[in-house]
PDB file of C-alpha atoms in Angstrom:
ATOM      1  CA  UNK A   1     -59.922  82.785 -43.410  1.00 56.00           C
ATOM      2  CA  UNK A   2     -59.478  83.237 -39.568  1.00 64.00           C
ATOM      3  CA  UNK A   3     -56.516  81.359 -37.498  1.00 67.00           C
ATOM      4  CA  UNK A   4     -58.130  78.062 -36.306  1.00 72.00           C
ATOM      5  CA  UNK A   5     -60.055  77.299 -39.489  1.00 74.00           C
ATOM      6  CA  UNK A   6     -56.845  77.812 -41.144  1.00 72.00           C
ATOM      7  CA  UNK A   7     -55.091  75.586 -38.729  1.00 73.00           C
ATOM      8  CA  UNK A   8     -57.929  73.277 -39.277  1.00 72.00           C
ATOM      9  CA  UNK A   9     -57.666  73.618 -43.148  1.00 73.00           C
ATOM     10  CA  UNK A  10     -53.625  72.728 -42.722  1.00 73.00           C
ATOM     11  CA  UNK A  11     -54.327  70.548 -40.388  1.00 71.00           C
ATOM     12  CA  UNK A  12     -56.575  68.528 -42.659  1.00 77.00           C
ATOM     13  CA  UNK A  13     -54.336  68.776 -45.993  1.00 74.00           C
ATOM     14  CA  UNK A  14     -51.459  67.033 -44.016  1.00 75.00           C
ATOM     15  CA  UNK A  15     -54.035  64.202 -43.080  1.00 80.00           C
ATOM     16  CA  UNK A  16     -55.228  63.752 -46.622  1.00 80.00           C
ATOM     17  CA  UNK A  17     -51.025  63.947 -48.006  1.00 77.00           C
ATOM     18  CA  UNK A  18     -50.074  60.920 -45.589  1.00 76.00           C
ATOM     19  CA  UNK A  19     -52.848  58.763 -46.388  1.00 79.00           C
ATOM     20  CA  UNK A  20     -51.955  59.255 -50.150  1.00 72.00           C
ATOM     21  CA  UNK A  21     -48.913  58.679 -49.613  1.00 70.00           C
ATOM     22  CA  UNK A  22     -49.307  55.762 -47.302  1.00 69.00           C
ATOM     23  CA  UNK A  23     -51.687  54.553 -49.960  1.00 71.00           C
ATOM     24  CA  UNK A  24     -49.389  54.890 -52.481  1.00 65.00           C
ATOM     25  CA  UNK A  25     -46.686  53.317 -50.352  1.00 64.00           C
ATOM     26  CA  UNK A  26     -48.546  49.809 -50.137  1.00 59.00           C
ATOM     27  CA  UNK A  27     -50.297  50.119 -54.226  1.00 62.00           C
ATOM     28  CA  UNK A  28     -47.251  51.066 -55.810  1.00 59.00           C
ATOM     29  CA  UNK A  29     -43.540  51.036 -54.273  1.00 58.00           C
ATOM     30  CA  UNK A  30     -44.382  47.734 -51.988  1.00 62.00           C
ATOM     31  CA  UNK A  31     -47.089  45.767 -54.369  1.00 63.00           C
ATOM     32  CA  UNK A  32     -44.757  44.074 -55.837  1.00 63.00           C
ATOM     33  CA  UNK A  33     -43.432  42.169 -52.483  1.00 67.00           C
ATOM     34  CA  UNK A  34     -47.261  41.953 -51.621  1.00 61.00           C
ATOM     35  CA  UNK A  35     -48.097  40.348 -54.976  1.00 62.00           C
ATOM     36  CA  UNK A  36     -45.488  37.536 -53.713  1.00 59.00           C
ATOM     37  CA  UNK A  37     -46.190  36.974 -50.512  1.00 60.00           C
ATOM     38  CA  UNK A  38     -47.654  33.273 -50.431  1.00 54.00           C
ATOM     39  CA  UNK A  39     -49.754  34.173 -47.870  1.00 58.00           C
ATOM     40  CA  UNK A  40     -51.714  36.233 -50.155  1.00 59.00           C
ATOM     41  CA  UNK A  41     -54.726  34.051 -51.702  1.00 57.00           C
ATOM     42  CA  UNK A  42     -56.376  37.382 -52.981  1.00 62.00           C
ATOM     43  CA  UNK A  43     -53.295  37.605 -55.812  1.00 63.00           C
ATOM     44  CA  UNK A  44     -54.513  34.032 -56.916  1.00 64.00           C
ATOM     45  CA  UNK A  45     -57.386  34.587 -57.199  1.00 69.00           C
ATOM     46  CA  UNK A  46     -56.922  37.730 -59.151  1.00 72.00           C
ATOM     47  CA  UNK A  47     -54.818  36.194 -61.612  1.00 77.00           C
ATOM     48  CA  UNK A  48     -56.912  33.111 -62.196  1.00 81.00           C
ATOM     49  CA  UNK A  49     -59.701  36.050 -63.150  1.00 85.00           C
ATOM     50  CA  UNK A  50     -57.617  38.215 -65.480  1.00 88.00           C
ATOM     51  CA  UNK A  51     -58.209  36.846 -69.278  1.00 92.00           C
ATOM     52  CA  UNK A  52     -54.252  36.799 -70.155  1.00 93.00           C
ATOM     53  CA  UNK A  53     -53.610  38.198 -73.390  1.00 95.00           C
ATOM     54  CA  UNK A  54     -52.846  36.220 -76.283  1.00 97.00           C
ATOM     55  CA  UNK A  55     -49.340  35.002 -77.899  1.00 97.00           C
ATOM     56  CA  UNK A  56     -48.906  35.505 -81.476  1.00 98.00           C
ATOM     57  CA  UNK A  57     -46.567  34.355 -84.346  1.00 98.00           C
ATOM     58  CA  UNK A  58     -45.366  37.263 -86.185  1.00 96.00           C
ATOM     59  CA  UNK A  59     -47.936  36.356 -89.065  1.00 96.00           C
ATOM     60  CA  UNK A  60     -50.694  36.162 -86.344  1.00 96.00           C
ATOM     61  CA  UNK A  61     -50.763  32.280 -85.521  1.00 97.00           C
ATOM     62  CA  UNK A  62     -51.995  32.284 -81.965  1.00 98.00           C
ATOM     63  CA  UNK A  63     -49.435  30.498 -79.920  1.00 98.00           C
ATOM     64  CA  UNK A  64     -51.046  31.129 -76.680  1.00 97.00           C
ATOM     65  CA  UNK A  65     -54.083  31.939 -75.355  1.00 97.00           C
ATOM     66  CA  UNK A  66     -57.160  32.236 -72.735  1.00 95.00           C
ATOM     67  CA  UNK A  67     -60.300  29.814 -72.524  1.00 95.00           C
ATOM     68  CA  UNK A  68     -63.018  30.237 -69.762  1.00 93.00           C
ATOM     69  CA  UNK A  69     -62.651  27.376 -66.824  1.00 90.00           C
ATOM     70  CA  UNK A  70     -64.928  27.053 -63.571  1.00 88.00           C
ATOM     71  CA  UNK A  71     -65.959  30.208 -61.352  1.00 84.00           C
ATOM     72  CA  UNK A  72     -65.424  32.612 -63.772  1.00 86.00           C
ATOM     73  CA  UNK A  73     -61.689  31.591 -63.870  1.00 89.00           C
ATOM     74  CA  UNK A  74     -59.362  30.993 -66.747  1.00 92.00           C
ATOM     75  CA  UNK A  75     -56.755  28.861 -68.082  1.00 93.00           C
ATOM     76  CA  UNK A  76     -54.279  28.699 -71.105  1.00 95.00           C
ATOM     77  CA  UNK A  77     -54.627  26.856 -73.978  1.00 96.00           C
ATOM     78  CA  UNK A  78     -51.391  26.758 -76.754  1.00 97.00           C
ATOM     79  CA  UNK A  79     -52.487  25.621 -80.251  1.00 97.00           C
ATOM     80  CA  UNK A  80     -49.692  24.779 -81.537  1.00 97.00           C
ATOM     81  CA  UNK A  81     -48.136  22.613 -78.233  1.00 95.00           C
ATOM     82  CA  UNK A  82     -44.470  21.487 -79.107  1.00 95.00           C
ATOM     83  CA  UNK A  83     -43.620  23.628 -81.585  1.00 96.00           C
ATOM     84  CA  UNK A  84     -42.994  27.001 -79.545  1.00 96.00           C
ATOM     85  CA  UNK A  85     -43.519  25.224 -76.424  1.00 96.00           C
ATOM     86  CA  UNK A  86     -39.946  26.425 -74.482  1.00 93.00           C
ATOM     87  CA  UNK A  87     -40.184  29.911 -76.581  1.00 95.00           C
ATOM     88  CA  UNK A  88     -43.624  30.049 -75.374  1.00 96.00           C
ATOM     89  CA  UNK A  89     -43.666  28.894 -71.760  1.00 95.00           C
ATOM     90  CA  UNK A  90     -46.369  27.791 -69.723  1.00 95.00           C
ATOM     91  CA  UNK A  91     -48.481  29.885 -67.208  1.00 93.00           C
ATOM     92  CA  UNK A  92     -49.639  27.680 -64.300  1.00 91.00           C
ATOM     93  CA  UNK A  93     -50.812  30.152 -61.388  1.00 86.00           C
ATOM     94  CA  UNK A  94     -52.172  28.101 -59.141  1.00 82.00           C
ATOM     95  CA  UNK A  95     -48.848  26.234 -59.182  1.00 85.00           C
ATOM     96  CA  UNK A  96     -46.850  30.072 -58.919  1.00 82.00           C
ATOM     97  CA  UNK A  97     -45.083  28.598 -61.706  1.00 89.00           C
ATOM     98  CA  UNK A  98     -44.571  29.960 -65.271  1.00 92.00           C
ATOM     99  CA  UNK A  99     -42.030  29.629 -68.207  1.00 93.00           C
ATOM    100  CA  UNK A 100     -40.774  30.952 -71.130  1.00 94.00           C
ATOM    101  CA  UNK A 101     -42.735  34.334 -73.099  1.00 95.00           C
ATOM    102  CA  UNK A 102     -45.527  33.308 -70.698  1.00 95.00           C
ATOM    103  CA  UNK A 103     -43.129  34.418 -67.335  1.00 92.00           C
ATOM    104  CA  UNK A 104     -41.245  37.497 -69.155  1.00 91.00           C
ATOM    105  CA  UNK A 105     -43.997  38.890 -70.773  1.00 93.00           C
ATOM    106  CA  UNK A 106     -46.012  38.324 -67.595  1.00 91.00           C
ATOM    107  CA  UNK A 107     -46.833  41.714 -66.545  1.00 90.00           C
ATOM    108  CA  UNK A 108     -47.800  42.666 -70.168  1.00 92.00           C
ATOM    109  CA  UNK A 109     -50.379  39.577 -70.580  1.00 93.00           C
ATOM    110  CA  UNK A 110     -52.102  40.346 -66.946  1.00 90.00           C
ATOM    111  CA  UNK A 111     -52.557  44.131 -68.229  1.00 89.00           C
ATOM    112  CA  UNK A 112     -50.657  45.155 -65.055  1.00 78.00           C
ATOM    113  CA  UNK A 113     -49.970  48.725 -65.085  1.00 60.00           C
ATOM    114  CA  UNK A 114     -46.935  50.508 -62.946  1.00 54.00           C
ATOM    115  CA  UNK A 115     -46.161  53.634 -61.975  1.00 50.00           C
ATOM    116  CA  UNK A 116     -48.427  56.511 -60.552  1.00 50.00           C
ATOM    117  CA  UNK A 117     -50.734  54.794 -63.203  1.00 49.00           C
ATOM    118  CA  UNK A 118     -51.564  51.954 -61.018  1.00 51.00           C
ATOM    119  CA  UNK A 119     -52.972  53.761 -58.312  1.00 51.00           C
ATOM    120  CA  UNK A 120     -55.769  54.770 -60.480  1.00 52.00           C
ATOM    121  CA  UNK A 121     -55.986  51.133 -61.577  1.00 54.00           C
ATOM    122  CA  UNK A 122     -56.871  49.484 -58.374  1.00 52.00           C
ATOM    123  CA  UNK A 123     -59.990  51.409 -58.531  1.00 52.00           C
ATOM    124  CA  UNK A 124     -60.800  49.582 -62.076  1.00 55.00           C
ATOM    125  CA  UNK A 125     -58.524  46.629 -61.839  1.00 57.00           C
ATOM    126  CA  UNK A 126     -57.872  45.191 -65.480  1.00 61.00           C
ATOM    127  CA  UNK A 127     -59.653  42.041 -66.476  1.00 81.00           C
ATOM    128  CA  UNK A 128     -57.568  41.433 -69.545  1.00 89.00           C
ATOM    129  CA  UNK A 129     -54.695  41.595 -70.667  1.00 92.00           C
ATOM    130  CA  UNK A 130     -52.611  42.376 -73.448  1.00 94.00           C
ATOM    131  CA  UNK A 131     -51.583  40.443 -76.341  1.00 96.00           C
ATOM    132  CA  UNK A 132     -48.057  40.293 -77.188  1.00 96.00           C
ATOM    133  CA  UNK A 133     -47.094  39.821 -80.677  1.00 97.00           C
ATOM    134  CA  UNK A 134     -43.277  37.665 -81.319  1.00 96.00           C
ATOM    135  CA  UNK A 135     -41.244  38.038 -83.964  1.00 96.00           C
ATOM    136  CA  UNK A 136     -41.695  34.141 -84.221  1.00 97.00           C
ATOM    137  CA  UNK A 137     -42.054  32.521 -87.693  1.00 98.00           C
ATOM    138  CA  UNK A 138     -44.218  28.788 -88.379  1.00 98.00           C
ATOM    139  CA  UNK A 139     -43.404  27.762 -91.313  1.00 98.00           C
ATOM    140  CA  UNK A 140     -39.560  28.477 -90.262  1.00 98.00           C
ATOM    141  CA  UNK A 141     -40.044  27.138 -86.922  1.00 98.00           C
ATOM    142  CA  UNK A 142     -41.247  24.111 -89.099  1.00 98.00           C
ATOM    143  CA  UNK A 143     -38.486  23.623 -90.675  1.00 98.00           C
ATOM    144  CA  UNK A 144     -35.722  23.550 -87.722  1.00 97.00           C
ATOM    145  CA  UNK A 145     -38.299  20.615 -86.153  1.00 97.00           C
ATOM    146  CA  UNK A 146     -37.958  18.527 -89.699  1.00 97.00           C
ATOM    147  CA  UNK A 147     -33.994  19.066 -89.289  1.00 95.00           C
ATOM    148  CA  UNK A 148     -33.443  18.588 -85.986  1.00 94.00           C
ATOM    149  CA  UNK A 149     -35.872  15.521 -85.812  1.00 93.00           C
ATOM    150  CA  UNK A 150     -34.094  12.652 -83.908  1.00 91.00           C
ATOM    151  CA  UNK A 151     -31.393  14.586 -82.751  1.00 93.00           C
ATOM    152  CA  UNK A 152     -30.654  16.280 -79.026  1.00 92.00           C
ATOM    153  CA  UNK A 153     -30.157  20.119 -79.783  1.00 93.00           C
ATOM    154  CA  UNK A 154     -31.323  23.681 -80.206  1.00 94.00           C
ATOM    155  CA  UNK A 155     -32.329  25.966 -83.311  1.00 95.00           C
ATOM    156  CA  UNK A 156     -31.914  29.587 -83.259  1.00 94.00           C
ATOM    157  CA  UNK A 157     -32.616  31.740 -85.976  1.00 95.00           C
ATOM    158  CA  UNK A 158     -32.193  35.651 -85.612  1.00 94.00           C
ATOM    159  CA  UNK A 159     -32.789  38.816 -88.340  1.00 93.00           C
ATOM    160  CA  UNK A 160     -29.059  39.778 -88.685  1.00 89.00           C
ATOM    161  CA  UNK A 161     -30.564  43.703 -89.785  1.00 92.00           C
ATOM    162  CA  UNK A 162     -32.722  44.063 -86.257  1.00 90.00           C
ATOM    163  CA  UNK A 163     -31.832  41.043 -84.025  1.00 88.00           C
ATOM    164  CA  UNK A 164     -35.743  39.697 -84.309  1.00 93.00           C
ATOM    165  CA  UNK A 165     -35.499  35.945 -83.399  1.00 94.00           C
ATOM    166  CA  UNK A 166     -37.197  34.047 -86.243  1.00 97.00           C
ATOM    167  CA  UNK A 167     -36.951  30.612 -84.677  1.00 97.00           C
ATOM    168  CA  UNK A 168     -36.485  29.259 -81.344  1.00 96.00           C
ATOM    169  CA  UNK A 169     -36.573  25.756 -81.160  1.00 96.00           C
ATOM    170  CA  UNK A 170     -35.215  22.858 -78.739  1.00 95.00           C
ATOM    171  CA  UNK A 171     -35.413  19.429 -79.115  1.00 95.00           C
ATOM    172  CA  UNK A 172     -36.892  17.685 -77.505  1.00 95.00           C
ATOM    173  CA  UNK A 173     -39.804  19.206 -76.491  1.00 95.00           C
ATOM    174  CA  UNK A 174     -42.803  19.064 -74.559  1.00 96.00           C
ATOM    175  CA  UNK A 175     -46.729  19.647 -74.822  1.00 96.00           C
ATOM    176  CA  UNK A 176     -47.270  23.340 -72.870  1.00 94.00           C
ATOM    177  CA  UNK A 177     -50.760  22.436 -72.236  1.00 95.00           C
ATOM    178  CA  UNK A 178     -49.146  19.444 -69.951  1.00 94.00           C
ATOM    179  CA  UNK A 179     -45.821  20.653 -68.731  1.00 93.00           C
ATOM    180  CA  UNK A 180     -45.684  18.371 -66.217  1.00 92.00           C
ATOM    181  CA  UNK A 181     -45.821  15.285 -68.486  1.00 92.00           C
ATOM    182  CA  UNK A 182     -42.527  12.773 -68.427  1.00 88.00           C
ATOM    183  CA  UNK A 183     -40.980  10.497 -70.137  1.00 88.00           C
ATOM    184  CA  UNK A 184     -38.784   9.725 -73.138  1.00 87.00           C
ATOM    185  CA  UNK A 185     -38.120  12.309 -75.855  1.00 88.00           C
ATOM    186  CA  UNK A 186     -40.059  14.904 -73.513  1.00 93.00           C
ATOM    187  CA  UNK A 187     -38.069  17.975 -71.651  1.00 92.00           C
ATOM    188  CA  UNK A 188     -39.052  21.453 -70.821  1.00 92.00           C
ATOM    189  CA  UNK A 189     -35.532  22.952 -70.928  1.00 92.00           C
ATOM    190  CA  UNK A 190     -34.891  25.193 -73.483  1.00 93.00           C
ATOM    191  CA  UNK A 191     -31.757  24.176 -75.057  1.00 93.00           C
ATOM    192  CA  UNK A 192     -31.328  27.203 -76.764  1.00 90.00           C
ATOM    193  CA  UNK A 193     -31.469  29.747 -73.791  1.00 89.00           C
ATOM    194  CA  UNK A 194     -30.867  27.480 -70.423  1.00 88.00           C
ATOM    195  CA  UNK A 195     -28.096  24.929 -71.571  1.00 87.00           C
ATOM    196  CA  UNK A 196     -24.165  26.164 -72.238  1.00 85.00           C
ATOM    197  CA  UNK A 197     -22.235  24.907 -75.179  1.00 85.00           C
ATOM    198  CA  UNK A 198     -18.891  25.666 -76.791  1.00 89.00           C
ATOM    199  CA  UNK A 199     -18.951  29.123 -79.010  1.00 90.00           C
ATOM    200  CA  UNK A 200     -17.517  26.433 -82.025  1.00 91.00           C
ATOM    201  CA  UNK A 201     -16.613  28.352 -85.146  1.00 94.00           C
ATOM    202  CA  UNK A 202     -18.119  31.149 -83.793  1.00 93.00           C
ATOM    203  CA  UNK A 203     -15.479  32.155 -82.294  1.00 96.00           C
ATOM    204  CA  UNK A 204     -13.325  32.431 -85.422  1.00 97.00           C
ATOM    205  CA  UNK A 205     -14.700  35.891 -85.581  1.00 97.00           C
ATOM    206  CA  UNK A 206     -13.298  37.168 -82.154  1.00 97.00           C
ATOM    207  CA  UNK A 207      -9.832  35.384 -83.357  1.00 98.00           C
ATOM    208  CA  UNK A 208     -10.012  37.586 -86.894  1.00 98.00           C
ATOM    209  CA  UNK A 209     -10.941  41.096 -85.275  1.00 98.00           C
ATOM    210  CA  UNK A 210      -8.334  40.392 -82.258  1.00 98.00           C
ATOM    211  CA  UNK A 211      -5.644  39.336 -85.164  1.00 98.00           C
ATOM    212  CA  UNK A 212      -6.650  42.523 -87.772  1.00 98.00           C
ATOM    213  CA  UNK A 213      -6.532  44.394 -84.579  1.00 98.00           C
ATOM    214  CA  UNK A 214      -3.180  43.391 -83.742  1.00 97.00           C
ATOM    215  CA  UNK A 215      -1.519  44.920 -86.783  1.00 96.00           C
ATOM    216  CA  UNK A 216       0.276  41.247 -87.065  1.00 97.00           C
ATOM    217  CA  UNK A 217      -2.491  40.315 -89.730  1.00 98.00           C
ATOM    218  CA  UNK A 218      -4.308  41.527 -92.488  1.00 97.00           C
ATOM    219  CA  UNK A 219      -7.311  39.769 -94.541  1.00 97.00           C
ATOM    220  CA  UNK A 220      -5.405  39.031 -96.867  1.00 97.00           C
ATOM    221  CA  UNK A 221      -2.597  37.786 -94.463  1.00 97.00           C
ATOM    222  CA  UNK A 222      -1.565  33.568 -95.792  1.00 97.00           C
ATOM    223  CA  UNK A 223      -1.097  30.805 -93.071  1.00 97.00           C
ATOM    224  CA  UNK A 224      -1.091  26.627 -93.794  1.00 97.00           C
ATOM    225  CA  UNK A 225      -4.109  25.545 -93.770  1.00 96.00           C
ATOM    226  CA  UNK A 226      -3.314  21.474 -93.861  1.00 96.00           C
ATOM    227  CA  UNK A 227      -4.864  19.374 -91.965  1.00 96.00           C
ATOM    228  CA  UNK A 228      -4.479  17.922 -89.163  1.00 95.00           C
ATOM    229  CA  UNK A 229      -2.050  20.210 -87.036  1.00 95.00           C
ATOM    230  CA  UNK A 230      -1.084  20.022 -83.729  1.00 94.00           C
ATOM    231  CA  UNK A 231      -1.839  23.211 -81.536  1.00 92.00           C
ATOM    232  CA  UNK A 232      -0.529  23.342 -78.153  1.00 88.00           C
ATOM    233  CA  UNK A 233      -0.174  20.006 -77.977  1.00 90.00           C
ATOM    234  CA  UNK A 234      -3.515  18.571 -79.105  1.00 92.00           C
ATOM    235  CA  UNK A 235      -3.915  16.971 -82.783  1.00 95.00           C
ATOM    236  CA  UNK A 236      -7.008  19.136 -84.712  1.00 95.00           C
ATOM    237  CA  UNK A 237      -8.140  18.647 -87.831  1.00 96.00           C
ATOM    238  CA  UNK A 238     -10.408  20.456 -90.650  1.00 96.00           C
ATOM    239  CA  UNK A 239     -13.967  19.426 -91.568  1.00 94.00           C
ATOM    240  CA  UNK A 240     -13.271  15.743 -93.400  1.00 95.00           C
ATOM    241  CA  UNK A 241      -9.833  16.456 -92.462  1.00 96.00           C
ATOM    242  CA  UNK A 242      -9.346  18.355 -95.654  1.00 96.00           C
ATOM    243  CA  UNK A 243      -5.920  20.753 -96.126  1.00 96.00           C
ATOM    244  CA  UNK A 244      -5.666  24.492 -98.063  1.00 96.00           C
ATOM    245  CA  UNK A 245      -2.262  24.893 -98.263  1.00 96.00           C
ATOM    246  CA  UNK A 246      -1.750  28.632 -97.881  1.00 97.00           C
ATOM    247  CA  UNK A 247      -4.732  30.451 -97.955  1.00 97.00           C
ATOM    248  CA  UNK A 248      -5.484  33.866 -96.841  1.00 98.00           C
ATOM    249  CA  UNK A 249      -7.670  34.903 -94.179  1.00 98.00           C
ATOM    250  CA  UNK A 250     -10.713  35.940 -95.642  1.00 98.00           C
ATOM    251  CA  UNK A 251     -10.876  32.495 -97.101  1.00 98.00           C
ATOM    252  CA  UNK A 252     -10.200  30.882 -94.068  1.00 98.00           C
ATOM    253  CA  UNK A 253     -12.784  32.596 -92.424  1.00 97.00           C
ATOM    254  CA  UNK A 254     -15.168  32.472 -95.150  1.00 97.00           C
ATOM    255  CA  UNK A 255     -14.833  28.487 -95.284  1.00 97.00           C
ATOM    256  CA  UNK A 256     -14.217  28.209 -91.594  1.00 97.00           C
ATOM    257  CA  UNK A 257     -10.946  26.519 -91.727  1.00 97.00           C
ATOM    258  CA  UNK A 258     -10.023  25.207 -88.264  1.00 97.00           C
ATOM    259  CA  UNK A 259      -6.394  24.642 -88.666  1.00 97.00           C
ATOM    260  CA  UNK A 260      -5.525  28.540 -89.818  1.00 98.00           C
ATOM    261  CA  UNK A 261      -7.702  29.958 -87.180  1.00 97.00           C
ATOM    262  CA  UNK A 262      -6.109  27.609 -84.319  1.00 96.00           C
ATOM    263  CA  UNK A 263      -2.745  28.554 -85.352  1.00 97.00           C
ATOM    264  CA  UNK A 264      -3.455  32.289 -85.622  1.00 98.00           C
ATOM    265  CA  UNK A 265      -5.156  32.542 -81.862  1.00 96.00           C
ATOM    266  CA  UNK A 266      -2.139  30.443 -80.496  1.00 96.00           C
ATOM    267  CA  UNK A 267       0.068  32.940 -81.673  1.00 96.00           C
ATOM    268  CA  UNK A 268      -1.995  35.947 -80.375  1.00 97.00           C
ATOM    269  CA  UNK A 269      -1.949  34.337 -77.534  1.00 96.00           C
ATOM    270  CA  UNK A 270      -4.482  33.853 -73.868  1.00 96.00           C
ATOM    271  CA  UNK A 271      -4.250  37.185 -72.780  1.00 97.00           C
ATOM    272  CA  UNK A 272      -4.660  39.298 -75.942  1.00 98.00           C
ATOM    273  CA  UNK A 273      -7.765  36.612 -77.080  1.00 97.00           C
ATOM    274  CA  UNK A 274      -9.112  37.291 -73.097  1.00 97.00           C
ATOM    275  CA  UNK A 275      -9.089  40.601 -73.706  1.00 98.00           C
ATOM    276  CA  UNK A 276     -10.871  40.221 -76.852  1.00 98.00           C
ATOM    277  CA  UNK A 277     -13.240  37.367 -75.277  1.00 97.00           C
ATOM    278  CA  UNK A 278     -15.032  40.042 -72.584  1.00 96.00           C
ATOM    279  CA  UNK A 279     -14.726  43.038 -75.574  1.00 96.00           C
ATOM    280  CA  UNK A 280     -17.611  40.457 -77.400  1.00 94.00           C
ATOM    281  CA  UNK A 281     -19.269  39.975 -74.214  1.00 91.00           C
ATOM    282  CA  UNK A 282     -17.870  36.737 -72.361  1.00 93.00           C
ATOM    283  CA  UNK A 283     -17.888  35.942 -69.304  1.00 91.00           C
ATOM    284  CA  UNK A 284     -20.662  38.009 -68.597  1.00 90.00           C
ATOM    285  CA  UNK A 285     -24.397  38.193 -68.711  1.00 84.00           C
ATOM    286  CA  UNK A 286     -26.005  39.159 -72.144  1.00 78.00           C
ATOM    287  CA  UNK A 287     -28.283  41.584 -71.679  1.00 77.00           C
ATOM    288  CA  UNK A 288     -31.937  39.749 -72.634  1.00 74.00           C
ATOM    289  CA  UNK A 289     -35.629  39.946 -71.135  1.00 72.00           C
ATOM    290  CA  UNK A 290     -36.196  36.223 -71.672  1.00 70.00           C
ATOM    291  CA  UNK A 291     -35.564  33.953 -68.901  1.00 61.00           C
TER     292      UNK A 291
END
């Protein structure tokens, strides 16, 4: 090959590199900022053409799911409305607003690839999406509804072997197919992953591994369990105020017994039950995927 067709040849290779990697720059490393910009009508329209996958229970109930609307557009339907609604979200893209499965699993249920991978796949942009199958249980979910039925709460309900959440359910709830719907006994917060309560007896267990920890205690270390005590100057009392005696720990713990447990973390004491506190994961973040 003689000099200036080489030089030519060179010449042209560098060309070609820059515009893939300008390309590249603007499909991959920046479409995510260009995918929000609000001046961008083309990502509207590209979502309201993409057949979303489908929700499912984990026996295969369809919880969410795509039906054809005007232009070739489509919208989401979800069968079974208030019962999964806040574990199931909405998806409203005309509104940029989504909730719920429908706004984590988002990229998933659009079919969006990343990566080097996407540059191929603007060339044959995906028209549907995938479906995402939930650990989620009916006839479970059925049954926190029936027992939390008049009453302002949450139901959570996890696999203690693989931390697979069973049942998610707040009350009250809302239709998904109308999120925007108001009035009495209707809310779209999710009680169970968007409101903060008290750990409760939950946190009997942090006050039993800090106290075995501390050498001070054993499980089959006694303390008074009467009822009601005062700790730290505030009265407490058992469940129907009812008193042990002396009873070890295990028992206490196994029957949740308020009075032992108070007494033991007030003689541990704030720092050591701080300590313990951020060792289980307070005061910070836990790390999940839903919203």
């Amino acid at each position: 090959m003689s000099g200036p067709i080489a030089r030519l040849f060179a010449v042209v290779v560098v060309l070609f590199a820059l515009l893939v990697g300008w390309t590249s720059r603007w499909t991959v490393f920046e479409a995510s900022s260009l995918d929000n910009n609000a001046l961008n009508a083309r990502t509207l329209l590209d979502e309201l053409k993409i057949k979303r996958g489908r929700i499912l229970a984990d026996d295969g109930t369809v919880l969410a799911q795509s039906v054809p609307a005007a232009g070739g557009t489509w919208s989401r339907s979800y069968p079974t409305r208030s019962l999964f609604a806040q574990a199931v979200g909405y998806s409203l893209p005309a509104q940029a607003r989504a909730a719920g499965l429908e706004l984590s699993r988002g990229q998933e249920l659009r079919g969006l690839q990343t990566g080097l991978s996407s540059i191929f796949g603007q060339l044959t942009p995906r028209r549907v999406g995938d479906d995402v199958l939930t650990s989620l249980d009916p006839k479970a979910q059925q049954v926190a509804v029936q027992q939390l039925a008049g009453r302002a709460g949450s139901v959570v309900a996890l696999n203690p072997q693989t931390g697979a959440v069973k049942v998610m359910y707040s009350n009250p709830s809302y239709d998904d197919n109308n999120p925007d719907a108001t009035g009495p006994g209707i809310s779209t917060v999710n009680r169970a992953t968007q409101a903060r309560y008290p750990p409760g007896s939950t946190f009997k267990v942090v006050s039993a591994v800090a106290a075995i920890d501390s050498g001070r205690y054993t499980p089959s270390s006694t303390v008074n369990g009467n009822s009601p005590v005062t700790i730290s100057g505030v009265p407490l009392a058992n469940d129907n105020n009812q008193s042990w005696g002396m009873i070890d720990l295990t028992t206490a713990l196994t029957y949740s017994v308020n009075t032992v447990w108070a007494q033991v973390a007030e003689a541990l004491g704030r720092p050591t039950l701080t300590d313990y506190m951020q060792r289980f994961g307070f005061y910070a973040k836990p790390p999940l995927d839903y919203p």
